[in-house]
Coordinates of C-alpha atoms in Angstrom, one line a residue:
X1 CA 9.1 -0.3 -20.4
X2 CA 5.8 -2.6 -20.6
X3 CA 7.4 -5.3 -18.0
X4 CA 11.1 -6.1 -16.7
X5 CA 12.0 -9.1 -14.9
X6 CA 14.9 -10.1 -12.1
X7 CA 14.4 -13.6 -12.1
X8 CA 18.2 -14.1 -11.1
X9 CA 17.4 -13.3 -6.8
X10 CA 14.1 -13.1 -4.9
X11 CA 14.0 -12.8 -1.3
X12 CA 9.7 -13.8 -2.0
X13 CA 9.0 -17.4 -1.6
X14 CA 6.1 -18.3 0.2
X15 CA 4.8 -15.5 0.2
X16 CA 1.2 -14.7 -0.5
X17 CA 1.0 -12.2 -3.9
X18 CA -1.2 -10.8 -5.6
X19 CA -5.2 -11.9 -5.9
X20 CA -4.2 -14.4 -2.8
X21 CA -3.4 -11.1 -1.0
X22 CA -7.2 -9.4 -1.1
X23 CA -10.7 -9.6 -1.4
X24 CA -12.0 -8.8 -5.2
X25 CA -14.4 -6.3 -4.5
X26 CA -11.5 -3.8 -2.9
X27 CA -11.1 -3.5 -7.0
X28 CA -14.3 -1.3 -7.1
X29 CA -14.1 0.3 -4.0
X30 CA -13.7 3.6 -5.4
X31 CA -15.0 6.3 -3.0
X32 CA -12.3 4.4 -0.8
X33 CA -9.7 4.8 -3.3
X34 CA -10.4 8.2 -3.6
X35 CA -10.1 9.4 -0.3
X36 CA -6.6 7.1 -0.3
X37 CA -5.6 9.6 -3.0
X38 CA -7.0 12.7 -1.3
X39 CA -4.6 12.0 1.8
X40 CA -1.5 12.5 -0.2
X41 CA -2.7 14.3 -3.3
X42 CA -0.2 17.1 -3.1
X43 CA 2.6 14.9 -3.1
X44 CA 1.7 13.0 -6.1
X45 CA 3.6 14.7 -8.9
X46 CA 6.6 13.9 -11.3
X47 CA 7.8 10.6 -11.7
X48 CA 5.5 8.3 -9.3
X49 CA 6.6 5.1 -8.4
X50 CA 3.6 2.7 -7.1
X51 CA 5.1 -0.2 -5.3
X52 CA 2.7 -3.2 -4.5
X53 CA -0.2 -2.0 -7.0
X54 CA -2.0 -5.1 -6.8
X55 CA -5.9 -5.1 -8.3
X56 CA -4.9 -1.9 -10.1
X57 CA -7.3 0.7 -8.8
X58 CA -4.7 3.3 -7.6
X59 CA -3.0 3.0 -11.1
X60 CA -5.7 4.4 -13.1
X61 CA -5.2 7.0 -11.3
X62 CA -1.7 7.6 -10.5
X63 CA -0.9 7.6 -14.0
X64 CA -3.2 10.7 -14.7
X65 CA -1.3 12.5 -11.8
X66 CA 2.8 12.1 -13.3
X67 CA 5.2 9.6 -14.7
X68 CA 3.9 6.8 -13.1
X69 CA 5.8 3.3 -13.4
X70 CA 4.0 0.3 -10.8
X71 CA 6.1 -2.7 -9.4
X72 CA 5.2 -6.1 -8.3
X73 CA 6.9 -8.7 -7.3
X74 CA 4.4 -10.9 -8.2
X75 CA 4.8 -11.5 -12.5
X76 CA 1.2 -12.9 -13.3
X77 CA 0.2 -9.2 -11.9
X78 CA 2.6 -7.1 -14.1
X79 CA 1.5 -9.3 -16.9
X80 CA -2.6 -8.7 -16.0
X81 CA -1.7 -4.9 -15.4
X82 CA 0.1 -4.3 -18.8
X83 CA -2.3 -6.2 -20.7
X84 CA -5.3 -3.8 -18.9
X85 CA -2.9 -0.8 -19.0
X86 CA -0.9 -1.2 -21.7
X87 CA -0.2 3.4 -21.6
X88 CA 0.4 2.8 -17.7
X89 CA 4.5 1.1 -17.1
X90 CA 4.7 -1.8 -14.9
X91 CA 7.9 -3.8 -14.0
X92 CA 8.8 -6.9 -11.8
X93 CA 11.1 -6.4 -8.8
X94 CA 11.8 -7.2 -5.5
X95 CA 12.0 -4.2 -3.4
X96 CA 14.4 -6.2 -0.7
X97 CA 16.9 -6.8 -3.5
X98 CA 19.1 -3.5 -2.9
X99 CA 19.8 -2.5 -6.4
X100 CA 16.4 -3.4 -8.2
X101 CA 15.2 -0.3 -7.6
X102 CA 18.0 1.8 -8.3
X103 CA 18.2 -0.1 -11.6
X104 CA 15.0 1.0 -12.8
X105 CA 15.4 4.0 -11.6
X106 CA 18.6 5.4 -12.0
X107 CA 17.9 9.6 -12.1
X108 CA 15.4 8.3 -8.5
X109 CA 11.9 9.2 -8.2
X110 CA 9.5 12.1 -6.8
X111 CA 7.3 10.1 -5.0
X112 CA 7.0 6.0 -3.7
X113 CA 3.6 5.1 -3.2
X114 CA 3.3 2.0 -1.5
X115 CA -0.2 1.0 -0.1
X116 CA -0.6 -2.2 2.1
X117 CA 2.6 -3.7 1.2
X118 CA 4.9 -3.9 4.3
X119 CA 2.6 -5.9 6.5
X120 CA 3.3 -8.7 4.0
X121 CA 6.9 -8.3 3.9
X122 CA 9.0 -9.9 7.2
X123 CA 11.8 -7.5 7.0
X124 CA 10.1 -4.1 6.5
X125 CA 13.1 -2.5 7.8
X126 CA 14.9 -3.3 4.4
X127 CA 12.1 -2.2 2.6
X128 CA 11.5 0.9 4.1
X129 CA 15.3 1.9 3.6
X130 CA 15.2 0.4 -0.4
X131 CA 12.1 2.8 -0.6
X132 CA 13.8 5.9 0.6
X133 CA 17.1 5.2 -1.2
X134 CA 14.9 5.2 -4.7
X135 CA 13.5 8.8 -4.0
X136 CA 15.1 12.4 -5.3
X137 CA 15.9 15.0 -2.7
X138 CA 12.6 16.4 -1.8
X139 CA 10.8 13.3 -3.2
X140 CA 8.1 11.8 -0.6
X141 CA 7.5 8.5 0.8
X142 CA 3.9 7.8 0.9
X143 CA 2.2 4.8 3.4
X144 CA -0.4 3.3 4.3
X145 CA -0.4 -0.2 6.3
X146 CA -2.8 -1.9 8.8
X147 CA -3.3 -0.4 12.0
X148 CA -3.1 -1.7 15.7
X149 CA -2.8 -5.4 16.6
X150 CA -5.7 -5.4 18.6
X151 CA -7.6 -5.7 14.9
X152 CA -6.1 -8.3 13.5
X153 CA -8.0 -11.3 12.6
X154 CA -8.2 -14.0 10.4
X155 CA -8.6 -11.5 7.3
X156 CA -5.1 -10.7 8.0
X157 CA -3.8 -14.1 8.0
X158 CA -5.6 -15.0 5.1
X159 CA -3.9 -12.0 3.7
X160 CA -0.2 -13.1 4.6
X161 CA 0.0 -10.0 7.3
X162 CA 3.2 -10.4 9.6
X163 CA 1.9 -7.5 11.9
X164 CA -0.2 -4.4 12.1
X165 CA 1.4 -1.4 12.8
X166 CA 1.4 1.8 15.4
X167 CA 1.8 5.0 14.3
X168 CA 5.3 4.4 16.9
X169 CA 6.2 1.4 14.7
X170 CA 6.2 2.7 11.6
X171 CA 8.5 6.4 13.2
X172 CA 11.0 3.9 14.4
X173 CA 11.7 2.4 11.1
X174 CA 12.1 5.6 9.5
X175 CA 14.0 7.1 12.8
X176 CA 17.4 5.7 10.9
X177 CA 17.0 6.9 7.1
X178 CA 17.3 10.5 5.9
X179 CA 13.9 11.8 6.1
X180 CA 12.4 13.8 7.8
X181 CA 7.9 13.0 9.0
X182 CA 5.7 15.9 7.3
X183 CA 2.5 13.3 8.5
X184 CA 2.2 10.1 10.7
X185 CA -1.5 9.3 11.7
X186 CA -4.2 6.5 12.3
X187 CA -6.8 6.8 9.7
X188 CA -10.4 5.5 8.6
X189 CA -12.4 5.1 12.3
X190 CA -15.1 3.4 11.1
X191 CA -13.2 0.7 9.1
X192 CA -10.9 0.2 12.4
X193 CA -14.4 -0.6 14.2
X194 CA -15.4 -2.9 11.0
X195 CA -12.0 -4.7 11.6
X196 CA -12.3 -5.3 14.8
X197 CA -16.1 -6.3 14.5
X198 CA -14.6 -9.2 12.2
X199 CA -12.3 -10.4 14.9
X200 CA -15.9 -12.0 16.1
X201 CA -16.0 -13.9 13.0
X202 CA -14.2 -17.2 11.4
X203 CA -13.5 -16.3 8.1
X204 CA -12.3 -19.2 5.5
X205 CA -11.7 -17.1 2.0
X206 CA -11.0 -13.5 1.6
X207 CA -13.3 -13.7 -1.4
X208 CA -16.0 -15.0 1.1
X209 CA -19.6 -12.8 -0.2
X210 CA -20.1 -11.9 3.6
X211 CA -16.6 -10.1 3.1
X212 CA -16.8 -9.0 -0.5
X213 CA -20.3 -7.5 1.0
X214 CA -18.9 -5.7 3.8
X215 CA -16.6 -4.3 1.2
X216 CA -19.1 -3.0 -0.9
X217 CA -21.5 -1.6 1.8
X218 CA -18.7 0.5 3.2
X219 CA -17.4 1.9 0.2
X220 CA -21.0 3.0 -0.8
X221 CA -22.9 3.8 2.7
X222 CA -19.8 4.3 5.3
X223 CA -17.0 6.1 3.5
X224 CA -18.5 9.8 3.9
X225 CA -19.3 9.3 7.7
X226 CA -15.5 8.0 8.4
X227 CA -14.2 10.9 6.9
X228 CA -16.2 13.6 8.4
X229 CA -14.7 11.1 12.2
X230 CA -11.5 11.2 10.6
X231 CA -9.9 14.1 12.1
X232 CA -11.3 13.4 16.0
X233 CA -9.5 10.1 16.0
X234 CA -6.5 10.6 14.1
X235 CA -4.0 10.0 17.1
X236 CA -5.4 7.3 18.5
X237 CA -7.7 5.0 15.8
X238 CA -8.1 3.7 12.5
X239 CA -8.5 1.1 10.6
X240 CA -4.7 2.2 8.8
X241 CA -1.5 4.4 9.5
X242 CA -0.3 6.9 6.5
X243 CA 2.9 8.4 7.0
X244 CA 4.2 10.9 4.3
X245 CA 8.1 11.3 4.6
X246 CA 10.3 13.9 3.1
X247 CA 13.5 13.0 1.6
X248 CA 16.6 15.2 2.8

């Protein structure tokens, strides 16, 4: 399964997708990506479901970890991805269309991966419950999103963000659908200070090089400093929420 298509519904115009949805140098922000990876590592086995993958870093890797299959609702994306990938399985689908999922995936899935997606999507609650329906018994939702709405800026409108999220938020969308929370935390300190640090700052193109450089310098310079701060800040700060959810 190189690509499938549902071009019959979609529940996604106007919305921003994929390049038009971040700055290029997150593509090579690896040290970043890694410790991404490292937050939910364990959970990461058996048939992995990546939904959102965007530039395709987390991919790479994903599929050396399980089954992995990446969806996009975005096609020019699936088409880049299998063309780049072409041993890695990438579909098109819209994750608010009930049964897309469950098409693809009939026997379900061990773990959803789903990194900076719901901020873009207006009714996460649907989402959230088409994510969970998807997994096996004992699978695990995995989450990261933008934290806090004190830090957004124009970065996040340029991005398409409806919101940033507490760590409250994202409980009380998954207070209604059988899971139960193994993890639900602010995370990256030092990027939440970077955010907020760009709230000073017009900002016309995500791809601006003042961006793109900011990018770069933290993933080479800053990474190892947030995550030795991680763990004092946790419950209060971060640049992100991750949440891992059980199935029941």
């Amino acid at each position: 399964m190189a690509q499938t298509s549902f071009p019959a519904q979609s529940t996604t115009e106007g919305l921003k997708v994929g390049a038009d949805t971040y700055s290029s140098a997150i593509a090579d922000a690896q040290n970043y990506m890694n410790w991404v990876i490292d937050q939910f590592r364990p959970y990461l086995k058996g048939a992995i479901l990546e939904v959102g993958f965007g530039h395709g870093l987390y991919s790479r890797v994903l599929g050396e970890l399980g089954d992995y299959c990446g969806v996009d609702h975005d096609r020019d994306s699936v088409e880049r991805a299998a063309k780049a990938m072409p041993d890695r399985k990438f579909a098109v689908c819209d994750i608010l269309v009930r049964d897309q999922l469950s098409s693809l995936f009939p026997q379900g899935v061990d773990a959803v991966f789903t990194i900076n997606v719901l901020e873009h999507i207006e009714d996460d609650a649907t989402a959230v419950a088409n994510l969970v329906q998807v997994l096996k018994p004992g699978g695990h939702l995995l989450i990261s999103v933008p934290a806090l709405m004190l830090l957004y800026n124009d970065l996040d409108r340029l991005a398409g963000h409806c919101r940033r999220y507490t760590t409250a938020r994202l409980a009380k969308l998954l207070a209604d659908q059988p899971v139960e929370l193994v993890r639900l935390n602010y995370f990256n300190p030092i990027g939440g200070l970077g955010w907020l640090a760009n709230r000073l700052k017009r900002h016309q193109s995500l791809n601006d090089s003042a961006v793109n450089g900011q990018i770069a310098l933290f993933d080479k310079y800053a990474v190892p400093l947030s995550r030795a701060l991680d763990p004092l800040s946790r419950s209060f700060f971060g640049q992100s929420v991750t949440c891992i959810a059980r199935r029941l």
